[in-house]
Short mmCIF file of C-alpha atoms and ligand atoms in Angstrom, two decimals:
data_model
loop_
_atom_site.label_atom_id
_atom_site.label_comp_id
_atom_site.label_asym_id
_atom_site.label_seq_id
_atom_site.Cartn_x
_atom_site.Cartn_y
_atom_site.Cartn_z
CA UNK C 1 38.75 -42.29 -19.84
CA UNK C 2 37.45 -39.05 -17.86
CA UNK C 3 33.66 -39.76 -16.99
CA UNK C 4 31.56 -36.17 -18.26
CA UNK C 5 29.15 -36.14 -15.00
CA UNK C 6 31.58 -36.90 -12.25
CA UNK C 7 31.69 -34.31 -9.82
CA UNK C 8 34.57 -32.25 -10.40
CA UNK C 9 37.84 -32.17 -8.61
CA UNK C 10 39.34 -29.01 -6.57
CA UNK C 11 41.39 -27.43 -8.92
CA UNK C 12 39.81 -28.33 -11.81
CA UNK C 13 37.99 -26.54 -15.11
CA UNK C 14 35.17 -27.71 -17.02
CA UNK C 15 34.48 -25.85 -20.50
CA UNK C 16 30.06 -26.04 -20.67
CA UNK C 17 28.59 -25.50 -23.27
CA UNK C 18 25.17 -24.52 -22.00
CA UNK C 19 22.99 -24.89 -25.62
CA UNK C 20 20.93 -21.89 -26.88
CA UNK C 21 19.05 -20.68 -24.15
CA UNK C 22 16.64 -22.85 -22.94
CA UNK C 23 17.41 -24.36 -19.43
CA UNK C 24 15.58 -27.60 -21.01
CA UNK C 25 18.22 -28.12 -23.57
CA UNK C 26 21.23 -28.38 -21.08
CA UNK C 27 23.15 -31.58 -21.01
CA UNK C 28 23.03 -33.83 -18.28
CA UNK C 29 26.70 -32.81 -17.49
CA UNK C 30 26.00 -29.24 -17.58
CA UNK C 31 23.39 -29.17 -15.47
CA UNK C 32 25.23 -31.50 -12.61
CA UNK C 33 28.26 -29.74 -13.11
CA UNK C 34 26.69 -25.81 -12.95
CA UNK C 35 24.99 -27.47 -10.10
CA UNK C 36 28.12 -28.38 -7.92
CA UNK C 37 30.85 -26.00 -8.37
CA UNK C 38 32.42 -22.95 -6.72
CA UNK C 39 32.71 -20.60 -9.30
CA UNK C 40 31.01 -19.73 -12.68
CA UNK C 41 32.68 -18.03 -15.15
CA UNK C 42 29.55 -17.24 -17.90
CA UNK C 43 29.31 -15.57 -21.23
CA UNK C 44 26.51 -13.12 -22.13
CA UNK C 45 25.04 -15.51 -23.88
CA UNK C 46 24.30 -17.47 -21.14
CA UNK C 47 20.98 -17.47 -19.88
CA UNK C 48 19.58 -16.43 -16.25
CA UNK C 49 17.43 -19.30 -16.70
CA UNK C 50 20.65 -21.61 -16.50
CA UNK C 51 22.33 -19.38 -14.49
CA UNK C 52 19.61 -19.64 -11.51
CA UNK C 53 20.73 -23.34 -11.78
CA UNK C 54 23.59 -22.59 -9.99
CA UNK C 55 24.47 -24.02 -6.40
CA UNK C 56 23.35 -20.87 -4.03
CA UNK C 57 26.69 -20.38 -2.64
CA UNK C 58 28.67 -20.69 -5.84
CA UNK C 59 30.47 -17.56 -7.15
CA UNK C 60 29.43 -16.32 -10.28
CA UNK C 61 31.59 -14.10 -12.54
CA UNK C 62 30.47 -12.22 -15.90
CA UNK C 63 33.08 -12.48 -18.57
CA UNK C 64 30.84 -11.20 -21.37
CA UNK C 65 29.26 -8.21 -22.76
CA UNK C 66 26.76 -7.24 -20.70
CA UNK C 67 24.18 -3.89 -20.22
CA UNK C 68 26.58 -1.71 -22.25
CA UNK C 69 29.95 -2.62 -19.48
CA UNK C 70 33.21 -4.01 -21.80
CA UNK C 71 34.06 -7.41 -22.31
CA UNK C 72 36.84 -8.86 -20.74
CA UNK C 73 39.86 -9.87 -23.48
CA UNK C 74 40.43 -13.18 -24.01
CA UNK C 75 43.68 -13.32 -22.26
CA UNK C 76 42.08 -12.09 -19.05
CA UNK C 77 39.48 -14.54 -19.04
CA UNK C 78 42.34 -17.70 -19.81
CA UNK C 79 44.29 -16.07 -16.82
CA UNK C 80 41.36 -16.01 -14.12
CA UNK C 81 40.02 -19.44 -14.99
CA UNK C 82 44.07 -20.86 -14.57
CA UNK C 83 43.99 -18.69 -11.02
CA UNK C 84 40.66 -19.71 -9.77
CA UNK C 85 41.80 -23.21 -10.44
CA UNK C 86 45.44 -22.75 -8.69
CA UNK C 87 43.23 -21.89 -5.85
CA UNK C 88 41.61 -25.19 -5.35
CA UNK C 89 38.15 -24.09 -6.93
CA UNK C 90 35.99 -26.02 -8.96
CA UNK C 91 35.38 -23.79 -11.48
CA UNK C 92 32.70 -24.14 -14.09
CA UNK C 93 33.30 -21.92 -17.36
CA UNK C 94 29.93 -21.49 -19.20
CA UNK C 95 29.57 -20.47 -22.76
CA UNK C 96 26.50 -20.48 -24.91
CA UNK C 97 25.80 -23.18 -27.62
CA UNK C 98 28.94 -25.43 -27.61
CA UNK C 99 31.98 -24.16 -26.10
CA UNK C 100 34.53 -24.81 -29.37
CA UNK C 101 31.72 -23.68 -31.84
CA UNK C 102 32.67 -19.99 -32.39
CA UNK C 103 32.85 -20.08 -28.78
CA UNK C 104 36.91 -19.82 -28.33
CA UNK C 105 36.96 -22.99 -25.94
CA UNK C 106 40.03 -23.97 -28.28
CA UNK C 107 42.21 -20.80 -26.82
CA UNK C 108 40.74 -21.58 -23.32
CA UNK C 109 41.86 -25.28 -23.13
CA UNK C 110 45.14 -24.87 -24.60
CA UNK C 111 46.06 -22.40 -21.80
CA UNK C 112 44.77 -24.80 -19.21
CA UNK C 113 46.31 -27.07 -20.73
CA UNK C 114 49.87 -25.58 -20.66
CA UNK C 115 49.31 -24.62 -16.99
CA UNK C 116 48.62 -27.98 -16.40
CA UNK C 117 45.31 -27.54 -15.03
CA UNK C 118 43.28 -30.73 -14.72
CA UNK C 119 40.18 -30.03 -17.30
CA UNK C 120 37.31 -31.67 -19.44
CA UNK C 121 34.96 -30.42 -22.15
CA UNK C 122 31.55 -30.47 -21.92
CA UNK C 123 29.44 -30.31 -25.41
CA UNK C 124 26.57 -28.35 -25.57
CA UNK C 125 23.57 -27.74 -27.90
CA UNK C 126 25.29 -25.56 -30.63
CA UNK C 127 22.48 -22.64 -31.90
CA UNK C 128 23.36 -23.37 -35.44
CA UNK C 129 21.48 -26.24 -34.89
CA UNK C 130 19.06 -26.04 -32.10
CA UNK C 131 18.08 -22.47 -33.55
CA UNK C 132 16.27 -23.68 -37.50
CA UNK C 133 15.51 -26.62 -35.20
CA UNK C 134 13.17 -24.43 -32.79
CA UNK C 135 11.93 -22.81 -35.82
CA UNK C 136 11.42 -25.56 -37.53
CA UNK C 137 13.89 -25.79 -40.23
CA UNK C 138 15.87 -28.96 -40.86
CA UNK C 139 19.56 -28.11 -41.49
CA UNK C 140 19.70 -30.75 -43.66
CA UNK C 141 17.15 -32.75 -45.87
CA UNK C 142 17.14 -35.48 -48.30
CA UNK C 143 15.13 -33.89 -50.87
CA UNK C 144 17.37 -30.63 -50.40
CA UNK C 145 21.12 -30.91 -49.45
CA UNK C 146 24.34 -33.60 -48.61
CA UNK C 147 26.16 -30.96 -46.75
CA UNK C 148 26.13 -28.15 -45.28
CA UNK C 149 28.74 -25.30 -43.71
CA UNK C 150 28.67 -23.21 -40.46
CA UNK C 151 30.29 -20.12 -41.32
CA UNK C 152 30.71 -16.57 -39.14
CA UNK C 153 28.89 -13.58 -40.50
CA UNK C 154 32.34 -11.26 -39.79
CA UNK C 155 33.74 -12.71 -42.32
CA UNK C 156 31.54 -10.84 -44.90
CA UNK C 157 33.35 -7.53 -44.32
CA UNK C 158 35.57 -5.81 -46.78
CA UNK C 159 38.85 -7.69 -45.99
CA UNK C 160 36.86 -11.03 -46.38
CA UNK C 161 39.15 -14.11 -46.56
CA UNK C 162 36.69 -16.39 -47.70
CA UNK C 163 36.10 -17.77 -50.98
CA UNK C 164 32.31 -16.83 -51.48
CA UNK C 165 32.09 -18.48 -55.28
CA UNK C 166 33.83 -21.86 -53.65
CA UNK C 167 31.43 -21.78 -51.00
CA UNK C 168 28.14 -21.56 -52.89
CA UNK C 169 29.05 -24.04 -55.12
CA UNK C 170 29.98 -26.39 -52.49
CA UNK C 171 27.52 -26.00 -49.95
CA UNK C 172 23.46 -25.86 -50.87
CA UNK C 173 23.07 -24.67 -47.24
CA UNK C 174 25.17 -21.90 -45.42
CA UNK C 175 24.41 -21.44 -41.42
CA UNK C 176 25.81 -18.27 -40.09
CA UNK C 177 26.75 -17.21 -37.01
CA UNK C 178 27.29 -13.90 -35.83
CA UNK C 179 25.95 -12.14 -38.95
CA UNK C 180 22.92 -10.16 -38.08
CA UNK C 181 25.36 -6.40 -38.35
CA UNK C 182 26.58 -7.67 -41.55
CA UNK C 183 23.08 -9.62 -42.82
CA UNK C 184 23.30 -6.75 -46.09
CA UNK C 185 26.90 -7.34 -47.12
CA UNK C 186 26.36 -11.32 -46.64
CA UNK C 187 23.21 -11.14 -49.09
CA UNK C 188 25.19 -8.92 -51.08
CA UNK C 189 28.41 -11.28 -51.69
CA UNK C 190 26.52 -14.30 -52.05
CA UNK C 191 24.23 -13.03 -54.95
CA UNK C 192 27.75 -11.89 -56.51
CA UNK C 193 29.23 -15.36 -55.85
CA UNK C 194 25.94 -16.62 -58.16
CA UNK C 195 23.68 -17.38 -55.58
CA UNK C 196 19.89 -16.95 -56.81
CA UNK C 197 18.64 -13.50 -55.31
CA UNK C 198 15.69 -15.29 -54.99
CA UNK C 199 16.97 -17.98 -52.62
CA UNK C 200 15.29 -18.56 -49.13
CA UNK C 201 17.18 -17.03 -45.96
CA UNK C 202 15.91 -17.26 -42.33
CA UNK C 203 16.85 -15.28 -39.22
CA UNK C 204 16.25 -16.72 -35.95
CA UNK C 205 16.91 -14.70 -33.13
CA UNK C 206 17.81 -15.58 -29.66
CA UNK C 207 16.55 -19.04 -29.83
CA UNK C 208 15.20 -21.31 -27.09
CA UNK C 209 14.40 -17.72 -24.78
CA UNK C 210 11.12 -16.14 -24.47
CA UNK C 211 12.58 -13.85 -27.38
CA UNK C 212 12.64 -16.17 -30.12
CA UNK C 213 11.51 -15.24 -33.17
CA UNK C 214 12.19 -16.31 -36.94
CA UNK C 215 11.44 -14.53 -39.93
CA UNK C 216 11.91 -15.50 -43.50
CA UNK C 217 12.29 -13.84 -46.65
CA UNK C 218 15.14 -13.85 -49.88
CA UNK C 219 18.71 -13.18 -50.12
CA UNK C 220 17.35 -9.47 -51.89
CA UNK C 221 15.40 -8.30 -49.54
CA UNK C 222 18.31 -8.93 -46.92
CA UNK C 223 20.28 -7.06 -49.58
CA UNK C 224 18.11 -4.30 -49.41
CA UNK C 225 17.19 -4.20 -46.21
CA UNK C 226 13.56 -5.12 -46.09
CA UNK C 227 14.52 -7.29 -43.88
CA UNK C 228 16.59 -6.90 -40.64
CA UNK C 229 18.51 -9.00 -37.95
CA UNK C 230 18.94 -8.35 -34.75
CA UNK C 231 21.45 -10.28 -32.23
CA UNK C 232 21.80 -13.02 -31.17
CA UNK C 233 20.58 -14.63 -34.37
CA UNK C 234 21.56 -17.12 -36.91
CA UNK C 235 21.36 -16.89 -40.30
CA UNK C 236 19.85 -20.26 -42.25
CA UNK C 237 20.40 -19.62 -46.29
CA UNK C 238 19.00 -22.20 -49.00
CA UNK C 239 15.87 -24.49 -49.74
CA UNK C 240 15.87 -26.10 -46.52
CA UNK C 241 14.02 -22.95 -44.59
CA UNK C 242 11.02 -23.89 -47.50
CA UNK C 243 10.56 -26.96 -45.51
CA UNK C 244 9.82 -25.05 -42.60
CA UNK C 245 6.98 -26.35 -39.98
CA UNK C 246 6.32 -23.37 -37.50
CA UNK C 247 5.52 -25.68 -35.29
CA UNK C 248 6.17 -24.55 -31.83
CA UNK C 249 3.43 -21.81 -32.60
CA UNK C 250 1.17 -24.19 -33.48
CA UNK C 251 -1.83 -24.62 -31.36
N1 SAH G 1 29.36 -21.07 -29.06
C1 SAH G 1 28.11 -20.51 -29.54
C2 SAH G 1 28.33 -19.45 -30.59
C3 SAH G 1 28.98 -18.19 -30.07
S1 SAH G 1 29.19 -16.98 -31.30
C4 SAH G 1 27.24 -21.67 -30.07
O1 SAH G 1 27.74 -22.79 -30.23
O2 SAH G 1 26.05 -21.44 -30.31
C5 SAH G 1 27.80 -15.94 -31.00
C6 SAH G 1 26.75 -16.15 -32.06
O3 SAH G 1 26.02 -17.34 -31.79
C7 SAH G 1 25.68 -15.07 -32.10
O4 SAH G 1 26.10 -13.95 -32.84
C8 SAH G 1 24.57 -15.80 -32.82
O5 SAH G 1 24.82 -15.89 -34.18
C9 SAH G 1 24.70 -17.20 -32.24
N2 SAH G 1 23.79 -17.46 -31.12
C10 SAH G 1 24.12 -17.83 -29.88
N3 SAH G 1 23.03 -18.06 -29.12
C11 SAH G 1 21.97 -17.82 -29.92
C12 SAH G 1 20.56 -17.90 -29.74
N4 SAH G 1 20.03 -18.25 -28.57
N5 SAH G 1 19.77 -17.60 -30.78
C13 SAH G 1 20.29 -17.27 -31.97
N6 SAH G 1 21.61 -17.18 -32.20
C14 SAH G 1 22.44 -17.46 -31.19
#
């Protein structure tokens, strides 16, 4: 089997995840790998913090969103990352959290792999869970919940494919991702799906940064806007943010 932490080969891709923010969170992998390779190819999600990790004369390219200039399309970023490594670089492509959590790794592996670029996957910290973890809140708990979903927050808009009465019965804990535009409808369709109005929801945004805040509040005052998201954040909704310990601001 392909060893994680082995340095990498010329001509070869490895898909980081590079966790929340928070250089201290890296893997072990990550950091050896960001740490020997030619080229970066990083998300805007991806820290300077990390980034500064990076060997001095490695190359490193911006494939996200970034001070207002366009992202690149997905198809451009699978085509540079199959030409770097046709090149002979060893290419490291960085992506926040975990790279096949919301993070698209699945499209970028799959056209590695049917260039038949040599590559390996590198898990990282997803901020679904390091996120109520920084702040304190334990995604699950025994007195609360046996399951829990990860869900993205686009999916609340008005062509939504989910099933939102399905999903609050099933799952006493919802973690969104990418749903601080859309916190209002969210609130909205899950007190229409039955969901107490009443119930605990927590926004923590940008996580493991020097930006990280979390505030709390109910499902109708994020229906009514009394309270607001910003992004990055994710959304924690259900009895587990009650159990929350601030206790990184703790003295
Ligand atoms: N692959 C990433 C998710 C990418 S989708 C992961 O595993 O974490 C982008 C969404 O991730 C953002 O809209 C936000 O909801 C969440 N996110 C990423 N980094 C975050 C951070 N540091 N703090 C809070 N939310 C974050």
């Amino acid at each position: 089997m392909k060893k994680l932490d082995s340095p990498l080969n010329t001509g070869e891709v490895a898909l980081v995840g590079a966790g929340p923010g928070d250089a201290s969170l890296l893997t072990f992998a990550a950091h050896k790998l960001i740490s020997d390779c030619d080229v970066i190819v990083y998300d805007a999600l991806v820290s300077d913090e990390i980034l500064a990790l990076a060997d001095a004369n490695a190359e490193c390219i911006c494939a996200g969103k970034r001070g207002g200039r366009p992202s690149t399309s997905q198809e451009d970023i699978c085509a540079t990352l199959v030409a770097l490594a046709k090149q002979g670089k060893r290419v490291v492509r960085l992506k926040g959290g975990d790279p096949f959590v919301f993070g698209r790794g699945g499209e970028e592996m799959r056209a590695l792999a049917a260039a038949n670029i040599p590559f390996r996957i590198i898990p990282g910290i997803t901020s679904g869970i390091a996120a109520p973890a920084l702040a304190g809140i334990p995604v699950t708990d025994r007195t609360v919940n046996a399951s829990l979903a990860f869900l993205t927050g686009h999916e609340a808009s008005e062509n939504s494919r989910m099933d939102w009465k399905a999903l609050v019965k099933a799952f006493p804990v919802l973690v969104f991702y990418m749903g601080a535009k859309n916190l209002p409808q969210i609130a909205t369709r899950l007190i229409d799906a039955g969901l107490n109005a009443n119930t605990s929801i927590a926004i923590i945004h940008s996580a493991g940064t020097q930006d990280e805040t979390c505030d709390t509040g109910t499902l109708s005052q994020a229906k009514s806007k009394t309270i607001i998201a910003k992004s990055p954040a994710i959304v924690v909704v259900g009895d587990v943010v009650d159990c929350r310990i601030d206790w990184r601001n703790k003295a």
